[in-house]
């Protein structure tokens, strides 16, 4: 059973939205689809309307304000999705993401949300007639960048900018190691989300070794572990069409060794 506070919010949202003839449907994405919602979840709403709302942030906020008491709201440029309004509601305190789509835009989905209200089965018909396609990383894109990123982190260590190196390891986990390990384990590549429960124990244990105290020796060791883990996981995933940057890898490893000995 989905969490009661979320269901109450959804029921209220439906009651509000169905009063507007411009609104065509409401669906729930994210953990609601897999029945994994708990008291620490956020709520991912997909709101479909006849009129395009997402090109007007103030109009997006006006709709959000109709659904409850908004403490703060902002659009999702930082995650590359300007059609998304990220909201914090009170009474109860809830994080609610609202994606504003037109019916045409609803055709292009990364997953099939749970439709909780619609007019004339329009959302359901689209889900039945068109596929949802989750975006997977481009392995060549990763290989072209990985060794440059490792070199950059090494430069930071050489200069003594430990905070920079520490944060960059998190970036590598999010952009490279987490997604690739998820794919290896048959999961959708969602960064490092739920790696604690979605990865095989040995894979999680290896990834955990890249999380270290903010000391140079530990950060160097974490970079070496990141390299080792990347080279191991790509054996499982990359085919012969991926051009490996062997020269870059060799020179970066030599440089990391030099910085380690400084």
mmCIF file of C-alpha atoms in Angstrom:
data_model
loop_
_atom_site.group_PDB
_atom_site.id
_atom_site.type_symbol
_atom_site.label_atom_id
_atom_site.label_comp_id
_atom_site.label_asym_id
_atom_site.label_seq_id
_atom_site.Cartn_x
_atom_site.Cartn_y
_atom_site.Cartn_z
ATOM 1 C CA UNK A 1 0.000 0.000 0.000
ATOM 2 C CA UNK A 2 1.315 3.428 -0.932
ATOM 3 C CA UNK A 3 1.972 5.877 1.903
ATOM 4 C CA UNK A 4 -1.156 7.589 3.253
ATOM 5 C CA UNK A 5 0.168 11.162 3.203
ATOM 6 C CA UNK A 6 1.000 10.848 -0.485
ATOM 7 C CA UNK A 7 -2.385 9.375 -1.301
ATOM 8 C CA UNK A 8 -4.096 12.258 0.473
ATOM 9 C CA UNK A 9 -2.065 14.768 -1.540
ATOM 10 C CA UNK A 10 -2.864 12.949 -4.787
ATOM 11 C CA UNK A 11 -6.577 12.794 -4.000
ATOM 12 C CA UNK A 12 -6.633 16.521 -3.329
ATOM 13 C CA UNK A 13 -4.661 17.225 -6.520
ATOM 14 C CA UNK A 14 -7.142 15.224 -8.590
ATOM 15 C CA UNK A 15 -10.073 17.096 -7.063
ATOM 16 C CA UNK A 16 -8.444 20.418 -7.958
ATOM 17 C CA UNK A 17 -7.244 19.519 -11.449
ATOM 18 C CA UNK A 18 -10.458 17.977 -12.696
ATOM 19 C CA UNK A 19 -12.187 21.320 -12.173
ATOM 20 C CA UNK A 20 -10.099 22.802 -14.991
ATOM 21 C CA UNK A 21 -11.080 21.791 -18.517
ATOM 22 C CA UNK A 22 -7.507 22.495 -19.624
ATOM 23 C CA UNK A 23 -6.180 19.630 -17.493
ATOM 24 C CA UNK A 24 -6.144 16.228 -19.205
ATOM 25 C CA UNK A 25 -4.556 13.886 -16.703
ATOM 26 C CA UNK A 26 -2.339 13.177 -13.730
ATOM 27 C CA UNK A 27 0.136 10.322 -13.393
ATOM 28 C CA UNK A 28 2.664 9.275 -10.746
ATOM 29 C CA UNK A 29 6.225 8.296 -11.657
ATOM 30 C CA UNK A 30 9.303 7.221 -9.717
ATOM 31 C CA UNK A 31 9.046 4.809 -6.794
ATOM 32 C CA UNK A 32 5.246 4.873 -7.002
ATOM 33 C CA UNK A 33 5.484 2.687 -10.116
ATOM 34 C CA UNK A 34 7.337 -0.096 -8.318
ATOM 35 C CA UNK A 35 5.440 0.257 -5.015
ATOM 36 C CA UNK A 36 8.642 1.243 -3.212
ATOM 37 C CA UNK A 37 7.283 4.493 -1.775
ATOM 38 C CA UNK A 38 7.988 4.993 1.914
ATOM 39 C CA UNK A 39 7.905 7.858 4.391
ATOM 40 C CA UNK A 40 11.220 9.182 3.062
ATOM 41 C CA UNK A 41 10.172 9.257 -0.595
ATOM 42 C CA UNK A 42 9.400 12.271 -2.702
ATOM 43 C CA UNK A 43 6.391 12.354 -5.006
ATOM 44 C CA UNK A 44 6.884 12.555 -8.772
ATOM 45 C CA UNK A 45 3.820 13.931 -10.548
ATOM 46 C CA UNK A 46 3.270 14.110 -14.307
ATOM 47 C CA UNK A 47 0.615 16.696 -15.103
ATOM 48 C CA UNK A 48 -0.726 16.748 -18.675
ATOM 49 C CA UNK A 49 -2.633 19.721 -20.026
ATOM 50 C CA UNK A 50 -3.973 20.988 -23.345
ATOM 51 C CA UNK A 51 -2.138 24.297 -22.990
ATOM 52 C CA UNK A 52 1.655 24.289 -22.721
ATOM 53 C CA UNK A 53 2.408 25.486 -19.200
ATOM 54 C CA UNK A 54 6.109 24.644 -18.920
ATOM 55 C CA UNK A 55 7.259 27.722 -20.839
ATOM 56 C CA UNK A 56 5.919 29.964 -18.077
ATOM 57 C CA UNK A 57 7.452 29.313 -14.617
ATOM 58 C CA UNK A 58 4.976 31.648 -12.923
ATOM 59 C CA UNK A 59 2.064 29.722 -14.390
ATOM 60 C CA UNK A 60 3.677 26.467 -13.252
ATOM 61 C CA UNK A 61 3.921 27.866 -9.730
ATOM 62 C CA UNK A 62 0.317 29.081 -9.871
ATOM 63 C CA UNK A 63 -0.859 25.543 -10.599
ATOM 64 C CA UNK A 64 1.367 24.115 -7.857
ATOM 65 C CA UNK A 65 -0.089 26.608 -5.368
ATOM 66 C CA UNK A 66 -3.562 25.258 -6.073
ATOM 67 C CA UNK A 67 -2.515 21.804 -4.897
ATOM 68 C CA UNK A 68 -1.378 22.784 -1.400
ATOM 69 C CA UNK A 69 0.683 25.206 0.652
ATOM 70 C CA UNK A 70 3.964 25.740 -1.199
ATOM 71 C CA UNK A 71 6.917 26.735 0.966
ATOM 72 C CA UNK A 72 9.321 26.997 -1.962
ATOM 73 C CA UNK A 73 9.343 26.069 -5.658
ATOM 74 C CA UNK A 74 11.834 26.317 -8.510
ATOM 75 C CA UNK A 75 12.287 24.915 -12.003
ATOM 76 C CA UNK A 76 14.661 22.081 -12.812
ATOM 77 C CA UNK A 77 17.367 23.646 -14.962
ATOM 78 C CA UNK A 78 20.026 22.085 -12.718
ATOM 79 C CA UNK A 79 18.864 18.609 -13.733
ATOM 80 C CA UNK A 80 18.352 19.557 -17.376
ATOM 81 C CA UNK A 81 14.552 19.615 -17.192
ATOM 82 C CA UNK A 82 12.917 23.031 -17.377
ATOM 83 C CA UNK A 83 9.459 21.448 -17.532
ATOM 84 C CA UNK A 84 9.943 20.264 -13.970
ATOM 85 C CA UNK A 85 8.842 22.276 -10.944
ATOM 86 C CA UNK A 86 10.429 21.137 -7.692
ATOM 87 C CA UNK A 87 8.204 21.984 -4.755
ATOM 88 C CA UNK A 88 8.330 21.807 -0.986
ATOM 89 C CA UNK A 89 4.848 21.677 0.535
ATOM 90 C CA UNK A 90 3.798 22.040 4.147
ATOM 91 C CA UNK A 91 1.027 20.380 6.171
ATOM 92 C CA UNK A 92 2.467 17.773 5.786
ATOM 93 C CA UNK A 93 6.034 18.542 4.762
ATOM 94 C CA UNK A 94 6.406 16.955 1.316
ATOM 95 C CA UNK A 95 8.882 17.128 -1.557
ATOM 96 C CA UNK A 96 6.831 17.019 -4.746
ATOM 97 C CA UNK A 97 8.226 17.176 -8.282
ATOM 98 C CA UNK A 98 5.674 18.219 -10.904
ATOM 99 C CA UNK A 99 6.485 17.711 -14.574
ATOM 100 C CA UNK A 100 4.243 19.805 -16.817
ATOM 101 C CA UNK A 101 3.608 18.188 -20.206
ATOM 102 C CA UNK A 102 1.266 18.519 -23.157
ATOM 103 C CA UNK A 103 -0.361 15.432 -24.611
ATOM 104 C CA UNK A 104 2.185 15.350 -27.459
ATOM 105 C CA UNK A 105 5.088 15.552 -25.010
ATOM 106 C CA UNK A 106 3.668 12.655 -22.989
ATOM 107 C CA UNK A 107 4.450 10.337 -25.914
ATOM 108 C CA UNK A 108 8.182 10.610 -25.118
ATOM 109 C CA UNK A 109 8.719 8.916 -21.764
ATOM 110 C CA UNK A 110 11.564 7.239 -19.898
ATOM 111 C CA UNK A 111 9.085 5.111 -17.914
ATOM 112 C CA UNK A 112 5.376 4.413 -17.783
ATOM 113 C CA UNK A 113 3.864 6.322 -14.860
ATOM 114 C CA UNK A 114 0.763 5.200 -12.992
ATOM 115 C CA UNK A 115 -2.226 7.118 -14.321
ATOM 116 C CA UNK A 116 -4.416 8.190 -11.401
ATOM 117 C CA UNK A 117 -6.770 10.501 -13.290
ATOM 118 C CA UNK A 118 -7.394 11.298 -16.957
ATOM 119 C CA UNK A 119 -10.012 12.465 -19.422
ATOM 120 C CA UNK A 120 -11.229 10.000 -22.050
ATOM 121 C CA UNK A 121 -8.390 7.533 -21.390
ATOM 122 C CA UNK A 122 -5.989 9.764 -23.316
ATOM 123 C CA UNK A 123 -2.895 9.033 -21.205
ATOM 124 C CA UNK A 124 -3.627 5.323 -21.004
ATOM 125 C CA UNK A 125 -4.010 5.140 -24.773
ATOM 126 C CA UNK A 126 -0.615 6.765 -25.309
ATOM 127 C CA UNK A 127 1.033 4.362 -22.846
ATOM 128 C CA UNK A 128 -0.510 1.395 -24.659
ATOM 129 C CA UNK A 129 0.497 2.625 -28.115
ATOM 130 C CA UNK A 130 4.038 4.000 -27.572
ATOM 131 C CA UNK A 131 7.097 2.623 -25.761
ATOM 132 C CA UNK A 132 8.866 4.167 -22.788
ATOM 133 C CA UNK A 133 12.619 4.368 -23.384
ATOM 134 C CA UNK A 134 15.011 4.811 -20.463
ATOM 135 C CA UNK A 135 18.206 6.676 -21.520
ATOM 136 C CA UNK A 136 21.371 4.599 -21.270
ATOM 137 C CA UNK A 137 24.885 6.059 -21.203
ATOM 138 C CA UNK A 138 27.009 6.198 -24.326
ATOM 139 C CA UNK A 139 30.026 4.024 -23.505
ATOM 140 C CA UNK A 140 32.263 5.816 -26.003
ATOM 141 C CA UNK A 141 31.254 9.145 -24.475
ATOM 142 C CA UNK A 142 32.393 7.827 -21.082
ATOM 143 C CA UNK A 143 35.667 6.351 -22.353
ATOM 144 C CA UNK A 144 36.542 9.586 -24.146
ATOM 145 C CA UNK A 145 36.199 11.510 -20.882
ATOM 146 C CA UNK A 146 37.191 9.138 -18.103
ATOM 147 C CA UNK A 147 40.959 9.537 -18.327
ATOM 148 C CA UNK A 148 40.707 13.312 -18.652
ATOM 149 C CA UNK A 149 38.592 13.351 -15.500
ATOM 150 C CA UNK A 150 41.072 11.159 -13.612
ATOM 151 C CA UNK A 151 43.902 13.457 -14.705
ATOM 152 C CA UNK A 152 41.946 16.496 -13.531
ATOM 153 C CA UNK A 153 41.397 14.945 -10.093
ATOM 154 C CA UNK A 154 45.106 14.111 -9.958
ATOM 155 C CA UNK A 155 45.994 17.736 -10.679
ATOM 156 C CA UNK A 156 43.874 18.783 -7.718
ATOM 157 C CA UNK A 157 45.662 16.315 -5.469
ATOM 158 C CA UNK A 158 49.037 17.555 -6.666
ATOM 159 C CA UNK A 159 48.054 21.112 -5.796
ATOM 160 C CA UNK A 160 46.697 20.072 -2.409
ATOM 161 C CA UNK A 161 43.085 20.937 -3.274
ATOM 162 C CA UNK A 162 41.688 17.987 -1.392
ATOM 163 C CA UNK A 163 38.081 19.223 -1.306
ATOM 164 C CA UNK A 164 38.104 19.454 -5.107
ATOM 165 C CA UNK A 165 39.502 15.934 -5.461
ATOM 166 C CA UNK A 166 37.066 14.594 -2.874
ATOM 167 C CA UNK A 167 34.076 16.080 -4.693
ATOM 168 C CA UNK A 168 35.358 14.915 -8.059
ATOM 169 C CA UNK A 169 35.387 11.321 -6.857
ATOM 170 C CA UNK A 170 31.681 11.745 -6.141
ATOM 171 C CA UNK A 171 31.223 13.033 -9.673
ATOM 172 C CA UNK A 172 32.971 9.957 -11.100
ATOM 173 C CA UNK A 173 30.771 7.677 -9.014
ATOM 174 C CA UNK A 174 27.645 9.481 -10.215
ATOM 175 C CA UNK A 175 28.568 9.757 -13.902
ATOM 176 C CA UNK A 176 30.563 6.578 -14.496
ATOM 177 C CA UNK A 177 30.893 3.938 -11.819
ATOM 178 C CA UNK A 178 27.344 3.980 -10.461
ATOM 179 C CA UNK A 179 25.585 3.801 -13.847
ATOM 180 C CA UNK A 180 27.913 1.118 -15.226
ATOM 181 C CA UNK A 181 27.606 -1.050 -12.122
ATOM 182 C CA UNK A 182 23.833 -0.675 -12.235
ATOM 183 C CA UNK A 183 23.793 -1.864 -15.850
ATOM 184 C CA UNK A 184 26.082 -4.781 -14.994
ATOM 185 C CA UNK A 185 23.572 -5.771 -12.305
ATOM 186 C CA UNK A 186 20.561 -5.498 -14.610
ATOM 187 C CA UNK A 187 19.285 -2.200 -13.228
ATOM 188 C CA UNK A 188 18.433 1.105 -14.847
ATOM 189 C CA UNK A 189 21.519 3.394 -14.776
ATOM 190 C CA UNK A 190 20.360 5.881 -12.129
ATOM 191 C CA UNK A 191 23.701 7.221 -10.953
ATOM 192 C CA UNK A 192 24.401 5.893 -7.472
ATOM 193 C CA UNK A 193 20.763 5.743 -6.449
ATOM 194 C CA UNK A 194 20.002 2.707 -4.286
ATOM 195 C CA UNK A 195 23.388 1.106 -4.939
ATOM 196 C CA UNK A 196 23.234 -0.056 -1.319
ATOM 197 C CA UNK A 197 20.415 -2.475 -2.206
ATOM 198 C CA UNK A 198 20.511 -2.839 -5.996
ATOM 199 C CA UNK A 199 24.110 -3.977 -6.537
ATOM 200 C CA UNK A 200 25.610 -7.356 -5.848
ATOM 201 C CA UNK A 201 27.390 -7.312 -2.493
ATOM 202 C CA UNK A 202 30.841 -7.620 -4.052
ATOM 203 C CA UNK A 203 30.187 -4.764 -6.481
ATOM 204 C CA UNK A 204 28.929 -2.516 -3.710
ATOM 205 C CA UNK A 205 31.947 -3.390 -1.573
ATOM 206 C CA UNK A 206 34.256 -2.344 -4.411
ATOM 207 C CA UNK A 207 32.381 0.901 -5.001
ATOM 208 C CA UNK A 208 32.478 1.624 -1.280
ATOM 209 C CA UNK A 209 36.278 1.644 -1.449
ATOM 210 C CA UNK A 210 36.115 4.861 -3.516
ATOM 211 C CA UNK A 211 34.553 6.668 -0.540
ATOM 212 C CA UNK A 212 37.431 7.656 1.700
ATOM 213 C CA UNK A 213 38.575 10.275 4.250
ATOM 214 C CA UNK A 214 39.795 13.572 2.855
ATOM 215 C CA UNK A 215 43.506 12.906 3.087
ATOM 216 C CA UNK A 216 45.874 12.777 0.128
ATOM 217 C CA UNK A 217 46.922 9.164 0.598
ATOM 218 C CA UNK A 218 43.317 8.019 0.904
ATOM 219 C CA UNK A 219 42.170 10.062 -2.093
ATOM 220 C CA UNK A 220 44.997 8.706 -4.242
ATOM 221 C CA UNK A 221 43.993 5.176 -3.250
ATOM 222 C CA UNK A 222 40.387 5.979 -4.154
ATOM 223 C CA UNK A 223 41.458 7.189 -7.600
ATOM 224 C CA UNK A 224 43.380 3.960 -8.194
ATOM 225 C CA UNK A 225 40.328 1.986 -7.059
ATOM 226 C CA UNK A 226 38.125 4.019 -9.406
ATOM 227 C CA UNK A 227 40.441 3.167 -12.297
ATOM 228 C CA UNK A 228 40.495 -0.518 -11.384
ATOM 229 C CA UNK A 229 36.727 -0.675 -10.983
ATOM 230 C CA UNK A 230 36.125 1.135 -14.282
ATOM 231 C CA UNK A 231 38.482 -1.144 -16.194
ATOM 232 C CA UNK A 232 36.839 -4.223 -14.673
ATOM 233 C CA UNK A 233 33.237 -3.223 -15.311
ATOM 234 C CA UNK A 234 33.876 -2.130 -18.886
ATOM 235 C CA UNK A 235 35.034 -5.701 -19.624
ATOM 236 C CA UNK A 236 31.458 -6.779 -18.924
ATOM 237 C CA UNK A 237 29.762 -4.014 -20.908
ATOM 238 C CA UNK A 238 31.871 -2.611 -23.733
ATOM 239 C CA UNK A 239 31.961 -4.333 -27.100
ATOM 240 C CA UNK A 240 34.648 -4.188 -29.784
ATOM 241 C CA UNK A 241 33.156 -1.028 -31.270
ATOM 242 C CA UNK A 242 34.275 1.050 -28.270
ATOM 243 C CA UNK A 243 37.652 2.633 -28.943
ATOM 244 C CA UNK A 244 39.664 2.471 -25.731
ATOM 245 C CA UNK A 245 41.964 5.409 -25.013
ATOM 246 C CA UNK A 246 44.913 3.244 -24.088
ATOM 247 C CA UNK A 247 47.569 5.935 -24.584
ATOM 248 C CA UNK A 248 45.673 8.371 -22.385
ATOM 249 C CA UNK A 249 45.165 5.675 -19.758
ATOM 250 C CA UNK A 250 48.873 4.835 -19.629
ATOM 251 C CA UNK A 251 50.062 8.420 -19.339
ATOM 252 C CA UNK A 252 47.461 9.326 -16.721
ATOM 253 C CA UNK A 253 48.406 6.305 -14.614
ATOM 254 C CA UNK A 254 52.089 7.296 -14.777
ATOM 255 C CA UNK A 255 51.188 10.826 -13.719
ATOM 256 C CA UNK A 256 48.999 9.619 -10.846
ATOM 257 C CA UNK A 257 51.897 7.460 -9.653
ATOM 258 C CA UNK A 258 54.204 10.514 -9.701
ATOM 259 C CA UNK A 259 51.734 12.623 -7.718
ATOM 260 C CA UNK A 260 51.289 9.764 -5.262
ATOM 261 C CA UNK A 261 55.034 9.767 -4.562
ATOM 262 C CA UNK A 262 55.301 13.544 -4.071
#
